[in-house]
Tab-separated table of C-alpha atoms in Angstrom:
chain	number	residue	atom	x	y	z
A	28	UNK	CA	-12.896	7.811	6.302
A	29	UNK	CA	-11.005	6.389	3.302
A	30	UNK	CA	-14.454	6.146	0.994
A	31	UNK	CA	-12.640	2.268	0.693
A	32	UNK	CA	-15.186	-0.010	2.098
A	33	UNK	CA	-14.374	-3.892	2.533
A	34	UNK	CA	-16.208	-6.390	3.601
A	35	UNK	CA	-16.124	-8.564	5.985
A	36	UNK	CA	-13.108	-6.930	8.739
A	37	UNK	CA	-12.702	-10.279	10.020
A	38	UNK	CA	-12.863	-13.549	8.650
A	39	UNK	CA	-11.677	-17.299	10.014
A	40	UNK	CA	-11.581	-20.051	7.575
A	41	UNK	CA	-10.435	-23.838	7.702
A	42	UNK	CA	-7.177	-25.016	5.249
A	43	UNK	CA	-8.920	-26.192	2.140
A	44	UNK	CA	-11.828	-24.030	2.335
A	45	UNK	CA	-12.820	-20.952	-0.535
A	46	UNK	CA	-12.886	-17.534	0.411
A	47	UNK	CA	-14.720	-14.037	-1.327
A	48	UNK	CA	-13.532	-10.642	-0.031
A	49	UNK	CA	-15.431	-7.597	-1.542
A	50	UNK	CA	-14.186	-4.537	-2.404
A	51	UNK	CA	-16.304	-1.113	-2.510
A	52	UNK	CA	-14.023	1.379	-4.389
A	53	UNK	CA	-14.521	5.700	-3.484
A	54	UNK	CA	-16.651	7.344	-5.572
A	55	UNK	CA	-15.654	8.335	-8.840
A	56	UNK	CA	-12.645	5.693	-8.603
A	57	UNK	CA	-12.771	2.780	-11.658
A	58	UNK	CA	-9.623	0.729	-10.760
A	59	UNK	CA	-9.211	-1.835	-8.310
A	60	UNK	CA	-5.666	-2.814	-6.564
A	61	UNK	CA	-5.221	-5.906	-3.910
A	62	UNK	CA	-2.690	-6.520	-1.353
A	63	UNK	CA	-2.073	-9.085	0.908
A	64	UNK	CA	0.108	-7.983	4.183
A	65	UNK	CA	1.932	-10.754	6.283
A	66	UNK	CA	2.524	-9.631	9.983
A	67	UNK	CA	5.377	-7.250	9.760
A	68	UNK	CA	5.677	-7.024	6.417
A	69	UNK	CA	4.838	-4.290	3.782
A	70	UNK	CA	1.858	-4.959	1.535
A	71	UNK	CA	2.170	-7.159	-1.221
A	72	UNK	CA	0.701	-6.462	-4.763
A	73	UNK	CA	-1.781	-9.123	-6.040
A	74	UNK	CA	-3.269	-8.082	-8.814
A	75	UNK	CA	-5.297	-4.843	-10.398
A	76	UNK	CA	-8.945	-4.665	-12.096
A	77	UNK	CA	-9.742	-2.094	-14.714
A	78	UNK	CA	-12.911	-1.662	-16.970
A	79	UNK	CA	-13.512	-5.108	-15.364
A	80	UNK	CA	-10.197	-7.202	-16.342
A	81	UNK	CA	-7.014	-7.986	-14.478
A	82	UNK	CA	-4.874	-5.596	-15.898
A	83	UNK	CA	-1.943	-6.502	-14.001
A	84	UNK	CA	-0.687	-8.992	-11.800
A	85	UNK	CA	1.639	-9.821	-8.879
A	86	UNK	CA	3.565	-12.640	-8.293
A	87	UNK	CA	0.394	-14.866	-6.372
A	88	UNK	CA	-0.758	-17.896	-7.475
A	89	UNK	CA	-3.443	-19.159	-9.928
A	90	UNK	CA	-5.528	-20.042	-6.348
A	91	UNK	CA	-5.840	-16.068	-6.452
A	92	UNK	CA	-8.180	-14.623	-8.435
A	93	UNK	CA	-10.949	-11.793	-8.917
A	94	UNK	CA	-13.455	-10.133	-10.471
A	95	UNK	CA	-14.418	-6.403	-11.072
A	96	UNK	CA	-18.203	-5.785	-11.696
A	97	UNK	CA	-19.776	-2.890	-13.864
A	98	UNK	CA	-19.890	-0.542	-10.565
A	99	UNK	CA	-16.313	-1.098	-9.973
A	100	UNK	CA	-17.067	-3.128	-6.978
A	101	UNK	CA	-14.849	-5.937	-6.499
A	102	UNK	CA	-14.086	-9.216	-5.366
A	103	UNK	CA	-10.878	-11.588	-4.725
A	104	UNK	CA	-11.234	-15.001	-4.231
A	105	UNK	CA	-8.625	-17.618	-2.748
A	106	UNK	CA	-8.923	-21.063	-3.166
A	107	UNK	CA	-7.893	-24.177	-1.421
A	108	UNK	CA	-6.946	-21.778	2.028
A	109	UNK	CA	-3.194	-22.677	3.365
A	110	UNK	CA	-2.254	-21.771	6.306
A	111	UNK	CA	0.166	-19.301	4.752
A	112	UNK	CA	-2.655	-17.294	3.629
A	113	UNK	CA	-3.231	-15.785	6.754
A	114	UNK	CA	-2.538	-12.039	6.676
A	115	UNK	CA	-4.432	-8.812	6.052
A	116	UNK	CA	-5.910	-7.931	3.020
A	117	UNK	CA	-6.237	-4.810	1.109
A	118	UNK	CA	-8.192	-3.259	-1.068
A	119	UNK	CA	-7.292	0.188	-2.763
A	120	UNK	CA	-8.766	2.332	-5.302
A	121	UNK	CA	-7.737	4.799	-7.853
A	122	UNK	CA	-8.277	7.287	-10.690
A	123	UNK	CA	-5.598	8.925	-11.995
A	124	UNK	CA	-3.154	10.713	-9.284
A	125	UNK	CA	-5.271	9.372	-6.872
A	126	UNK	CA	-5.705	6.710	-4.861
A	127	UNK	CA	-7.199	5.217	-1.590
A	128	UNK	CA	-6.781	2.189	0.651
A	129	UNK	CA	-9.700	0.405	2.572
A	130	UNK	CA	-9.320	-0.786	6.508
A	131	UNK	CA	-8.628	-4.479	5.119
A	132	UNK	CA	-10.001	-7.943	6.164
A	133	UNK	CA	-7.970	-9.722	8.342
A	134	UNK	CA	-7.784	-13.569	7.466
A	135	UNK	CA	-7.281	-16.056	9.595
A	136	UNK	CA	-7.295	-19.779	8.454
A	137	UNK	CA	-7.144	-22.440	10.559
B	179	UNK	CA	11.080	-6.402	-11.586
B	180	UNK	CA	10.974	-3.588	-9.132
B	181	UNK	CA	12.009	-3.777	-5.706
B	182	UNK	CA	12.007	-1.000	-2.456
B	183	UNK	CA	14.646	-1.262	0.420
B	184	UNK	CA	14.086	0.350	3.875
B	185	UNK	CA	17.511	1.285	5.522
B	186	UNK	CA	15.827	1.424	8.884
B	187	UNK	CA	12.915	-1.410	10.647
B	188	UNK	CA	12.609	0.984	13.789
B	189	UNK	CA	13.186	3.722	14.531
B	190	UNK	CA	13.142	5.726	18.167
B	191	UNK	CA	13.002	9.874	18.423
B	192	UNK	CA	12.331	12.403	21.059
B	193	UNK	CA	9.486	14.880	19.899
B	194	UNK	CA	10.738	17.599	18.268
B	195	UNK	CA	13.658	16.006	16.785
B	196	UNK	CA	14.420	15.887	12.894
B	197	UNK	CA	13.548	12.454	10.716
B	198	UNK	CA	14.955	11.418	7.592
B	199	UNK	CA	14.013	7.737	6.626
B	200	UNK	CA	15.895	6.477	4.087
B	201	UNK	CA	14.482	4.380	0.731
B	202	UNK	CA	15.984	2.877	-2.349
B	203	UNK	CA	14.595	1.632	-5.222
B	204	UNK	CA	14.934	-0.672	-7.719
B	205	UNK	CA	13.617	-0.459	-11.338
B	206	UNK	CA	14.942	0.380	-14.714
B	207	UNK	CA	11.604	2.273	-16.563
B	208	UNK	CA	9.826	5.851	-15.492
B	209	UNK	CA	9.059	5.174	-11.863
B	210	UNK	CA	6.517	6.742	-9.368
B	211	UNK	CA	7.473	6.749	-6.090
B	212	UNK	CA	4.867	6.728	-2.891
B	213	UNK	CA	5.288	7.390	0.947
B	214	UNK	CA	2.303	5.825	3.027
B	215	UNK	CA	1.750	5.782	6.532
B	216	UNK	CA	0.131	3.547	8.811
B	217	UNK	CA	-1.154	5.300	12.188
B	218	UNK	CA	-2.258	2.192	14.797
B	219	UNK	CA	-5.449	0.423	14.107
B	220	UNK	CA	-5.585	2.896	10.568
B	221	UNK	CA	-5.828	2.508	6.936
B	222	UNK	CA	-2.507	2.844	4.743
B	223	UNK	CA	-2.843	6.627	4.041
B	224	UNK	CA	-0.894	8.317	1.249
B	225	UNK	CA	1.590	10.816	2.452
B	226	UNK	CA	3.101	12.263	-0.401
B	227	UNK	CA	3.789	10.929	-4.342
B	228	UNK	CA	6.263	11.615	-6.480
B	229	UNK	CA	5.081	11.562	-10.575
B	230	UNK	CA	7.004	13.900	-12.208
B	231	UNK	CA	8.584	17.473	-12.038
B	232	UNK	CA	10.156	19.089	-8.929
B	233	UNK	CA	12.000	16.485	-7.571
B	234	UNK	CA	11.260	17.528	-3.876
B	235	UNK	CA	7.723	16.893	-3.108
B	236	UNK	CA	6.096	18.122	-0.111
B	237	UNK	CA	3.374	15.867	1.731
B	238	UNK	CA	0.917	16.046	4.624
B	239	UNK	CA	1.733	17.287	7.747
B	240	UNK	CA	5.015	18.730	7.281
B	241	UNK	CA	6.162	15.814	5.543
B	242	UNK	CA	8.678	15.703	2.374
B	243	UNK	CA	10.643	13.681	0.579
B	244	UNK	CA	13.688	13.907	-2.027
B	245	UNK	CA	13.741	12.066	-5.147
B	246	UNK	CA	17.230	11.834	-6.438
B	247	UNK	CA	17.548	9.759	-9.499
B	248	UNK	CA	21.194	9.223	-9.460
B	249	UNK	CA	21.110	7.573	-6.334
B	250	UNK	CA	17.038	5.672	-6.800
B	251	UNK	CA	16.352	7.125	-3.796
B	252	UNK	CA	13.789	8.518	-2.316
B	253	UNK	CA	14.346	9.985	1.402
B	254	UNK	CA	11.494	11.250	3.982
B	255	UNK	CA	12.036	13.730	5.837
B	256	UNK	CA	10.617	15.836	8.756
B	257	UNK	CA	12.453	18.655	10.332
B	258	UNK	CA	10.455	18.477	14.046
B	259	UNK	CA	8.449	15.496	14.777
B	260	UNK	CA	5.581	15.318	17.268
B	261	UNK	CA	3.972	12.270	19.830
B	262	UNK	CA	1.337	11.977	16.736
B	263	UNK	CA	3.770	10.514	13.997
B	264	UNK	CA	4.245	7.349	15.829
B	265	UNK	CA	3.359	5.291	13.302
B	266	UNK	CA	4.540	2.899	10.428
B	267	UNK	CA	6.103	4.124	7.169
B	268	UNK	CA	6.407	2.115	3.779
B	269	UNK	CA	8.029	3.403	0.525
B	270	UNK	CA	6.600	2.254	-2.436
B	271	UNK	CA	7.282	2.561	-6.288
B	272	UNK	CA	4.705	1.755	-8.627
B	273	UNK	CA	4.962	2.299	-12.853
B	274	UNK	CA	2.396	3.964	-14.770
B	275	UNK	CA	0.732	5.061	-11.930
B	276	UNK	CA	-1.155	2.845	-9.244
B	277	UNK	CA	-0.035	-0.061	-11.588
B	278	UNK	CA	1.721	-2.522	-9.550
B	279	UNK	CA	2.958	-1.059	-6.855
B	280	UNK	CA	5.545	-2.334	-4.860
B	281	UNK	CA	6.037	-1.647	-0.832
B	282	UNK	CA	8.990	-1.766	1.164
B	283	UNK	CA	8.782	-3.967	4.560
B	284	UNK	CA	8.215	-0.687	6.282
B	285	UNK	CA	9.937	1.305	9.261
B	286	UNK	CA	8.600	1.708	12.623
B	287	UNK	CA	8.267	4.902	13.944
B	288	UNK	CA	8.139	5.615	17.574
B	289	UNK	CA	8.197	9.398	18.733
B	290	UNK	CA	9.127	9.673	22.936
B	291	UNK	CA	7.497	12.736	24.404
């Protein structure tokens, strides 16, 4: 067990549509990381939440974006679905040397 | 902007024999360099990190790797592998940490008993 917990594993939107992923970081962990993995590819960096803010960010568009909550919890939210969008999404958590990935949430839009 | 390159997208051993999976990097500040691994149907887990100090970093189950900064490269290796390493592999180098961490397009694994 990572201690990563996302929510939901699998999700199926329509093109167009909005979508929230959430983020439970391990214990003890205060910064937030998100990937998004194509089929056969590596993960791809989207952006990272610390003490609440987007501290940095990938190369993803504006239809991308997040929110970290007092707990550390987190959320990343994607706009206007394309088709391209479909892939696997991570979620990973860190604190200092360490750092954890969650199972993902597969996307699938339609 | 930092980039990772995979030399190999699949790879094929008998158990028992020796690994070496080869990764360069691109970036021009202090770098930290990552090994993950993705068992089937599993989470990314980290296998071993590279920060700073001895350049040869031992890992998880029997894993190391070699960063040599001459060459920005940063090698696995395994001297016997087993039917349980089947798996997927990604390099990664990330600055200042966790900060933006960039993955390689990963190497397939596959260990014949």
């Amino acid at each position: 067990d990572a201690g990563v917990t996302q929510s939901p594993t699998h999700l199926i939107k329509t093109r167009g549509q909005q979508v929230t992923l959430r983020c439970s970081p391990k214990s003890g962990h205060d910064t937030v990381s998100w990937y998004q993995q194509a089929l056969g590819q590596g993960p791809q960096f989207i952006f990272q939440y610390y003490e609440e803010e987007e501290r940095q960010r990938g190369n993803f568009p504006d239809r991308f974006s997040g929110h970290q909550f007092p707990n550390y919890s987190s959320e990343l939210n994607v706009n206007a679905l394309l088709l391209g969008d479909s892939a696997l999404y991570l979620c990973a958590s860190s604190y200092r040397e360490e750092a954890f990935f969650g199972q993902g949430t597969r996307l699938t839009v339609v | 902007a930092q980039s990772v390159s995979q030399h190999n997208h699949h790879v094929i051993l008998s158990e028992a024999a020796s690994l070496e999976l080869g990764c360069n990097y691109s970036y021009g500040g202090t770098v930290n360099l990552f090994w993950y691994v993705q068992y089937p149907g599993q989470h990314l887990q980290l296998l071993l990190k590279y920060f700073s100090g001895d350049p040869l970093v031992k890992g998880i189950k029997g894993f190391e790797a070699e960063f040599i900064k001459s060459k920005f490269s940063f090698n696995l290796r395994k001297p016997s592998v087993q039917w349980s390493d089947t798996a997927e592999y990604f390099c990664a180098v990330g600055s200042g940490g966790y900060q933006k961490v960039t993955f390689g397009t990963g190497t397939k694994l596959q260990v014949i008993p």
